[in-house]
PDB file of C-alpha atoms in Angstrom:
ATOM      1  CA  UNK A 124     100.046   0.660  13.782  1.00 77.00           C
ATOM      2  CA  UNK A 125      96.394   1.969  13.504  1.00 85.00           C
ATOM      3  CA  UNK A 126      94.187  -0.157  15.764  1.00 88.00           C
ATOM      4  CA  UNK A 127      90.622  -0.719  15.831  1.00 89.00           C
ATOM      5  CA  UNK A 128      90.405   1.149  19.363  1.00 90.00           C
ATOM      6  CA  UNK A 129      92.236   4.075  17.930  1.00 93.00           C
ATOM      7  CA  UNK A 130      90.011   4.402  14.978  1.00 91.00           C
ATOM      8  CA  UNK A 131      87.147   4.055  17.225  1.00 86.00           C
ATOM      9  CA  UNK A 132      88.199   6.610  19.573  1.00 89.00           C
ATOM     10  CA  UNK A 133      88.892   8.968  16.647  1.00 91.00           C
ATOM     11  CA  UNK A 134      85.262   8.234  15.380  1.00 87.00           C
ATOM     12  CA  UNK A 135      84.139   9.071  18.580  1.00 84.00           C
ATOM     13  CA  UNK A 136      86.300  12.616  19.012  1.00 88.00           C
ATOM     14  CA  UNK A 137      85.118  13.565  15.906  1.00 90.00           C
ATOM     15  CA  UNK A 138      81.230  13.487  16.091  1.00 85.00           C
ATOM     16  CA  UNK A 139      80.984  10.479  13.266  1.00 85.00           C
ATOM     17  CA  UNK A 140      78.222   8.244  14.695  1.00 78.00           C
ATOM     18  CA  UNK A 141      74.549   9.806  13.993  1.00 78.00           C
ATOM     19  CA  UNK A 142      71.680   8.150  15.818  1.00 81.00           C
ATOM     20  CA  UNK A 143      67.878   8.846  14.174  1.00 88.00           C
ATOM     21  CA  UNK A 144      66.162   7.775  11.046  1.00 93.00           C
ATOM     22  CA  UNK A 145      68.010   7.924   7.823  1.00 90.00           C
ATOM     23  CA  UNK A 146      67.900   7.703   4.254  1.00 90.00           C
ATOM     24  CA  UNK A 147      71.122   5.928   2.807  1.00 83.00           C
ATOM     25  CA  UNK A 148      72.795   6.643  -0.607  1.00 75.00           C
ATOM     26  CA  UNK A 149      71.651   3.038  -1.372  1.00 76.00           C
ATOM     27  CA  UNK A 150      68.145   4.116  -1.163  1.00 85.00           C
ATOM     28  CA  UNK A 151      67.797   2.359   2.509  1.00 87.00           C
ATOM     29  CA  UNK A 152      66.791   3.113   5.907  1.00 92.00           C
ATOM     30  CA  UNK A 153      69.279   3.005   9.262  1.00 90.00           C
ATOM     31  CA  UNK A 154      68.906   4.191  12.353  1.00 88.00           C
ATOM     32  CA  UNK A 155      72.626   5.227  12.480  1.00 83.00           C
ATOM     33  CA  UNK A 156      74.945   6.985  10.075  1.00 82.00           C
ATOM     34  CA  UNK A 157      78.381   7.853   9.797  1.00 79.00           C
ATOM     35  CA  UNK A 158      79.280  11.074   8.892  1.00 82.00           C
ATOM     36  CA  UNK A 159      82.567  10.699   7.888  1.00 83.00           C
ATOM     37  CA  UNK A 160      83.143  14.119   6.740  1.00 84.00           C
ATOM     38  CA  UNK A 161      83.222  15.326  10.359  1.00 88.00           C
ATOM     39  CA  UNK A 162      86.361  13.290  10.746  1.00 89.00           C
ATOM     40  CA  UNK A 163      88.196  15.386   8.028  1.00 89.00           C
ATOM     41  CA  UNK A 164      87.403  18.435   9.645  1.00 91.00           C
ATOM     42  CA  UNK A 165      90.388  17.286  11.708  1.00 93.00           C
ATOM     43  CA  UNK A 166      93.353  17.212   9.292  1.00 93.00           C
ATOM     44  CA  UNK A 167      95.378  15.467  12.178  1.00 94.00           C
ATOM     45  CA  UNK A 168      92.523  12.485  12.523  1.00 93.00           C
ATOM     46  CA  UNK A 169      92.392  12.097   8.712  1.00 93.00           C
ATOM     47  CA  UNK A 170      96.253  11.939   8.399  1.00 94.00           C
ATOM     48  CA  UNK A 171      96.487   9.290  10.860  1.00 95.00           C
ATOM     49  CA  UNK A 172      93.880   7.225   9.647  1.00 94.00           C
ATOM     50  CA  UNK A 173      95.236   7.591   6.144  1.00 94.00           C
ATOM     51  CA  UNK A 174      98.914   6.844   6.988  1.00 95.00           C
ATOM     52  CA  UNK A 175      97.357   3.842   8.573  1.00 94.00           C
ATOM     53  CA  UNK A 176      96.084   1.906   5.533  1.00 94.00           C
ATOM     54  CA  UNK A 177      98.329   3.743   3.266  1.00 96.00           C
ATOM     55  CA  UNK A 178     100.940   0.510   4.805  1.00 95.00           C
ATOM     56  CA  UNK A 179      98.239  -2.063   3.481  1.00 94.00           C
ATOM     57  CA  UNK A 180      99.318  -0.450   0.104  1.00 96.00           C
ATOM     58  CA  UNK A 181     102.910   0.476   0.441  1.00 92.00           C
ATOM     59  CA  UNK A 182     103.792  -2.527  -1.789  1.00 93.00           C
ATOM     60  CA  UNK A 183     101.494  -2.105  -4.652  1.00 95.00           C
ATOM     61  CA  UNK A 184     103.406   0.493  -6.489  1.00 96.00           C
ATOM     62  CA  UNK A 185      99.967   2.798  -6.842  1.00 97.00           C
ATOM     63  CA  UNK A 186     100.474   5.977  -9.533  1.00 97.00           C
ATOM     64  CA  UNK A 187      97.257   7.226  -9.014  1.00 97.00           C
ATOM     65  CA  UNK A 188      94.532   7.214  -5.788  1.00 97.00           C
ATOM     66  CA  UNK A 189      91.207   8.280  -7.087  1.00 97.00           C
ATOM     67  CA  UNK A 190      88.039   8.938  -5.243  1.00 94.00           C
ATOM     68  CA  UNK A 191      84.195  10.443  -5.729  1.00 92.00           C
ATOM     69  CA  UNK A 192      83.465  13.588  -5.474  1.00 87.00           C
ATOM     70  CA  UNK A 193      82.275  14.530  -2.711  1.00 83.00           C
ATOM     71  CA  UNK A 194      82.827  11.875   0.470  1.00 81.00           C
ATOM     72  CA  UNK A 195      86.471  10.347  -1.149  1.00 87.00           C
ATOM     73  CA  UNK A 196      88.197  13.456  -2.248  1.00 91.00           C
ATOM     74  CA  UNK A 197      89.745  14.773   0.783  1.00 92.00           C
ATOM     75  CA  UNK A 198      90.675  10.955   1.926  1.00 94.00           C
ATOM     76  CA  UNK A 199      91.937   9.914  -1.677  1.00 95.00           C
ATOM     77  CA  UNK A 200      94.276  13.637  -1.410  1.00 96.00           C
ATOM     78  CA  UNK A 201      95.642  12.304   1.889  1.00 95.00           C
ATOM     79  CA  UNK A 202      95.741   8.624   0.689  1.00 96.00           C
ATOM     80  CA  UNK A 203      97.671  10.150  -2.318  1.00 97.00           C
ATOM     81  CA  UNK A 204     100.051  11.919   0.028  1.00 96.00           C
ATOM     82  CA  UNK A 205     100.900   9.094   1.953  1.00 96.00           C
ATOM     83  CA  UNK A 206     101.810   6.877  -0.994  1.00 97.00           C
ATOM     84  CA  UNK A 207     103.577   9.464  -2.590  1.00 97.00           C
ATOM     85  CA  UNK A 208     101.073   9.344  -5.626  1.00 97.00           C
ATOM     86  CA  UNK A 209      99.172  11.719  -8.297  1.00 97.00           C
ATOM     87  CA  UNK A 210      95.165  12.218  -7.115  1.00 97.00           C
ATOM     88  CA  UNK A 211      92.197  12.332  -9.140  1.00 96.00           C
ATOM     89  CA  UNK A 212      88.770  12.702  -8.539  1.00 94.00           C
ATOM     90  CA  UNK A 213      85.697  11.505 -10.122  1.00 94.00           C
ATOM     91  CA  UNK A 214      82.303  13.516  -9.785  1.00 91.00           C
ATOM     92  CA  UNK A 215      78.196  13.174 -11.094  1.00 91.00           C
ATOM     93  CA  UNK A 216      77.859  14.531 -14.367  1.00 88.00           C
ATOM     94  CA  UNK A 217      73.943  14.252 -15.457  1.00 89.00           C
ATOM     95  CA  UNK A 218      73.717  11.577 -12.295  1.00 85.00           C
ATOM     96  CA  UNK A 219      76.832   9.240 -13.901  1.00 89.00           C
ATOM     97  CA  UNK A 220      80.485   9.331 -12.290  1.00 88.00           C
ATOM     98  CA  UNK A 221      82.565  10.531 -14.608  1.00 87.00           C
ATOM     99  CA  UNK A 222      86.302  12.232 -15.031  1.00 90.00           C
ATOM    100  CA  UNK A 223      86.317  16.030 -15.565  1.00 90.00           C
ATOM    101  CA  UNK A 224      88.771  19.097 -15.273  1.00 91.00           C
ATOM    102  CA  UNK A 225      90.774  17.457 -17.860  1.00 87.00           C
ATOM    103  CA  UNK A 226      91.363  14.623 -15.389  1.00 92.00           C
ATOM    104  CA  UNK A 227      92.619  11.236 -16.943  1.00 91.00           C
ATOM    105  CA  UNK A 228      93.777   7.968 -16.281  1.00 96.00           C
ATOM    106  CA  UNK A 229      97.295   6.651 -18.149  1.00 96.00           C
ATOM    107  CA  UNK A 230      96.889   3.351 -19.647  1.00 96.00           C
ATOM    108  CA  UNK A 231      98.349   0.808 -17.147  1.00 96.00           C
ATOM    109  CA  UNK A 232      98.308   3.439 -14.419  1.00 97.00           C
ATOM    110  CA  UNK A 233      98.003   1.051 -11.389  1.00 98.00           C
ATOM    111  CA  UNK A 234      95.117   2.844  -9.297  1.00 98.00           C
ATOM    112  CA  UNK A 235      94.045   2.730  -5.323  1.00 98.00           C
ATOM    113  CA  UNK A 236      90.081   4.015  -5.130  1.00 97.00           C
ATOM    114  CA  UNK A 237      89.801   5.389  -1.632  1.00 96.00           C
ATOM    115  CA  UNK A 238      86.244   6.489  -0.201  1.00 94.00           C
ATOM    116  CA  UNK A 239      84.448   7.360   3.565  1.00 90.00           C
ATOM    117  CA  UNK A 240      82.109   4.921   3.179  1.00 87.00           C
ATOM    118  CA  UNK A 241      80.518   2.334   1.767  1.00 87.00           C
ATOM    119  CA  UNK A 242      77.249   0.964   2.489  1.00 80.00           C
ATOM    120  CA  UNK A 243      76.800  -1.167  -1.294  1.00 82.00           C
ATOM    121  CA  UNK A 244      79.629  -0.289  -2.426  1.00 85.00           C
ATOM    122  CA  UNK A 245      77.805   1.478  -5.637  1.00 87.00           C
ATOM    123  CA  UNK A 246      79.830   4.911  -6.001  1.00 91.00           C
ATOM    124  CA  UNK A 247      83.098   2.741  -5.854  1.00 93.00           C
ATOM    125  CA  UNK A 248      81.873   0.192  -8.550  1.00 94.00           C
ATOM    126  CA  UNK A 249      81.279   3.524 -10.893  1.00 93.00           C
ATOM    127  CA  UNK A 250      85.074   4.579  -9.784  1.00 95.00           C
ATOM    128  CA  UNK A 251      86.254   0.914 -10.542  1.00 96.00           C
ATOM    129  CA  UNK A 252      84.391   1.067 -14.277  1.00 95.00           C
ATOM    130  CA  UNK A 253      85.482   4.622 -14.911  1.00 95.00           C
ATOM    131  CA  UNK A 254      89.300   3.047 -14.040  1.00 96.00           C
ATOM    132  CA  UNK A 255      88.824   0.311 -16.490  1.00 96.00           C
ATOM    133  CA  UNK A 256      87.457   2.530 -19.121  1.00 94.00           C
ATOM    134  CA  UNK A 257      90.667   4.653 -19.253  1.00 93.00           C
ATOM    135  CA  UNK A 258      92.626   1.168 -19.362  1.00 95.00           C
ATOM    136  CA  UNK A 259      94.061   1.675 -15.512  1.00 96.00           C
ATOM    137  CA  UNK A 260      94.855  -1.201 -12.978  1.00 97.00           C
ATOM    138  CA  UNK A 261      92.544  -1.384 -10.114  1.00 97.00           C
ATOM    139  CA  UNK A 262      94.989  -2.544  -7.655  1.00 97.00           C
ATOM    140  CA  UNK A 263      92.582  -2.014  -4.542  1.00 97.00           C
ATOM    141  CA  UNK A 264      90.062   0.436  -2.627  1.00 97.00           C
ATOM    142  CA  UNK A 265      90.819   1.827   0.887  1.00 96.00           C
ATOM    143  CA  UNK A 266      87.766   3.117   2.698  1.00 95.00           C
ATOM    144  CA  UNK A 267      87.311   5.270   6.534  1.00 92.00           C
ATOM    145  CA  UNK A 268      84.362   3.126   7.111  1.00 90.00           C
ATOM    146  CA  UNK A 269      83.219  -0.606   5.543  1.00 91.00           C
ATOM    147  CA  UNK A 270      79.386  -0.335   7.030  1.00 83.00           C
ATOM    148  CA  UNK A 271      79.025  -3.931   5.235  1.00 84.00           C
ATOM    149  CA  UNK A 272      81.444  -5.391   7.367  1.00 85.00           C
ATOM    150  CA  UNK A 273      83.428  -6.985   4.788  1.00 85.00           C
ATOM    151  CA  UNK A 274      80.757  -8.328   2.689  1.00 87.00           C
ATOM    152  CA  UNK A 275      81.768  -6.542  -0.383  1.00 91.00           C
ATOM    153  CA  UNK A 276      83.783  -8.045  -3.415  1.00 92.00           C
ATOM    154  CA  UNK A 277      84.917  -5.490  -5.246  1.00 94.00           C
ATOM    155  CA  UNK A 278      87.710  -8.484  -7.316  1.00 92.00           C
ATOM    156  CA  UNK A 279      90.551  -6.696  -5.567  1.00 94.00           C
ATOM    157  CA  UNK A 280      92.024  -5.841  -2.043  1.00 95.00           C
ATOM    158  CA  UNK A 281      89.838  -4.160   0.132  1.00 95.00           C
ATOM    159  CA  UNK A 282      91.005  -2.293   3.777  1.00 95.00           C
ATOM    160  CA  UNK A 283      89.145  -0.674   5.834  1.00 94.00           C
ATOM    161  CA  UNK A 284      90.161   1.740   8.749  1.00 92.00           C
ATOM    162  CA  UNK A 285      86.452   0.312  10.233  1.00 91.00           C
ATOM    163  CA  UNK A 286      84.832  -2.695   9.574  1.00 90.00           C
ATOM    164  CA  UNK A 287      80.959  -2.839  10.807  1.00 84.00           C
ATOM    165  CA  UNK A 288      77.885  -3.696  10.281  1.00 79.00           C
ATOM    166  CA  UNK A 289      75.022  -1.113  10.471  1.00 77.00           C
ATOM    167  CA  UNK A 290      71.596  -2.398  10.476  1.00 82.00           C
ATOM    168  CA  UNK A 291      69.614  -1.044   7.297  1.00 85.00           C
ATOM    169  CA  UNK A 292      66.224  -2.109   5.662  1.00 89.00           C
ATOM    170  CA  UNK A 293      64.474  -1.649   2.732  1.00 91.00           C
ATOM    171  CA  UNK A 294      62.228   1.534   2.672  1.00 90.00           C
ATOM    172  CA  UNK A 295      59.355  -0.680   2.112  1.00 92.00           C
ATOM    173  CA  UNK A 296      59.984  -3.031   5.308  1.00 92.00           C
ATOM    174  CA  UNK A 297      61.551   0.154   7.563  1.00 93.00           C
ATOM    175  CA  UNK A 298      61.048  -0.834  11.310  1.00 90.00           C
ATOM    176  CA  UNK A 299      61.311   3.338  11.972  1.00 92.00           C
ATOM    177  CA  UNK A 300      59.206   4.370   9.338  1.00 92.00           C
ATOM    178  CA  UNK A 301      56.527   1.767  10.656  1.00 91.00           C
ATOM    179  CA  UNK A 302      57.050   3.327  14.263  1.00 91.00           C
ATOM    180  CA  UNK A 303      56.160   6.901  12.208  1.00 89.00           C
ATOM    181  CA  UNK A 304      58.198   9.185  15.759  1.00 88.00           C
ATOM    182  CA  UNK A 305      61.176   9.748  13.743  1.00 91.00           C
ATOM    183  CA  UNK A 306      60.822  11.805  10.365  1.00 90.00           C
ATOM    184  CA  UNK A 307      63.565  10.337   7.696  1.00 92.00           C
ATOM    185  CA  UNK A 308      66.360  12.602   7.079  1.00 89.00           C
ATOM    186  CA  UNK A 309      69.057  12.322   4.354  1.00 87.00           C
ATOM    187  CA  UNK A 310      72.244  13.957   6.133  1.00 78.00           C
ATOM    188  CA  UNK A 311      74.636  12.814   3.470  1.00 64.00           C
ATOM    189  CA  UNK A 312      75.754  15.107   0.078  1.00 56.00           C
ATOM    190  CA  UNK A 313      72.709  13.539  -2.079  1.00 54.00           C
ATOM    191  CA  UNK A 314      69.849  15.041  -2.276  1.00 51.00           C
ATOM    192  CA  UNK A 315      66.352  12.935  -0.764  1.00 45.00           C
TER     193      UNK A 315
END
């Protein structure tokens, strides 16, 4: 069984936890971030993690795991792996999620969205609507990393590897950026 310690301790082997002034994909300010991709340098870390909450799912009956390009595609590959199930993977076209490659979605398909991280939850939501366009069941989303520590409805089962909460503010009410010693940096796959 994958504990909380053992994910913790896996975060912490791998160089995940970022301390300094940030810019999140949400648009708002932390003084921590999780890189998450550092994890999957470590094939071992990311199967372990993934054979973890692939369990919480084991009894859904999940065709497809889908995630966006770029944070959920190695973790929705290894999700998909685990369950035994066809991958997909949804990337920005013109700055809206969208299926490519000649990637679709069978009507009925039941689907698991699996991501790094969520913060808002906003690049799942587009995976979730891109799902329900094609006429696929959204049977649940699997994340590394829940930084809203659970606060998310997404209307279907949610697991996390990690639960937490990360303190964030608005850009406009940013403690750091009031302080003006730490210049904001955006270490994550969008551009500032």
């Amino acid at each position: 069984m994958l504990t909380k310690e053992r994910v913790i301790e896996i975060l912490e082997k791998s160089e995940v936890l970022l301390q300094g002034h940030f810019l999140l994909t949400s648009g708002r300010h932390s003084n921590q971030y999780m890189q998450c991709a550092k994890i999957l340098q470590y094939p071992e870390y990311t199967a372990e993690i993934a054979k973890g909450l692939a369990k919480e799912f084991q009894g859904d009956q999940i065709d497809i795991v889908i995630g966006p390009a770029m944070g959920g595609i190695i973790f929705s590959y290894e999700l998909a792996r685990q369950l035994k199930a066809k991958n997909l993977f949804a990337e920005r076209e013109n700055g809206k999620m969208t299926l490519r490659r000649g990637f679709s979605i069978p009507k009925g398909a039941r689907v698991l969205v699996a991501e790094d991280v969520i913060t808002t939850g906003g690049s799942v939501r587009e995976v979730i609507d891109i799902v329900k366009e094609q006429e696929g069941e959204v049977v649940g989303v699997a994340v590394l990393v829940d930084r809203s520590n659970g606060s998310i409805d997404f209307g279907t089962k949610l697991r996390a590897a990690l639960s937490t909460e990360v303190v964030s503010y608005d850009a406009e009410e940013c403690a750091i950026c009031k302080e003006g010693k730490l210049p904001l940096v955006k270490p994550g796959s969008r551009k500032l």
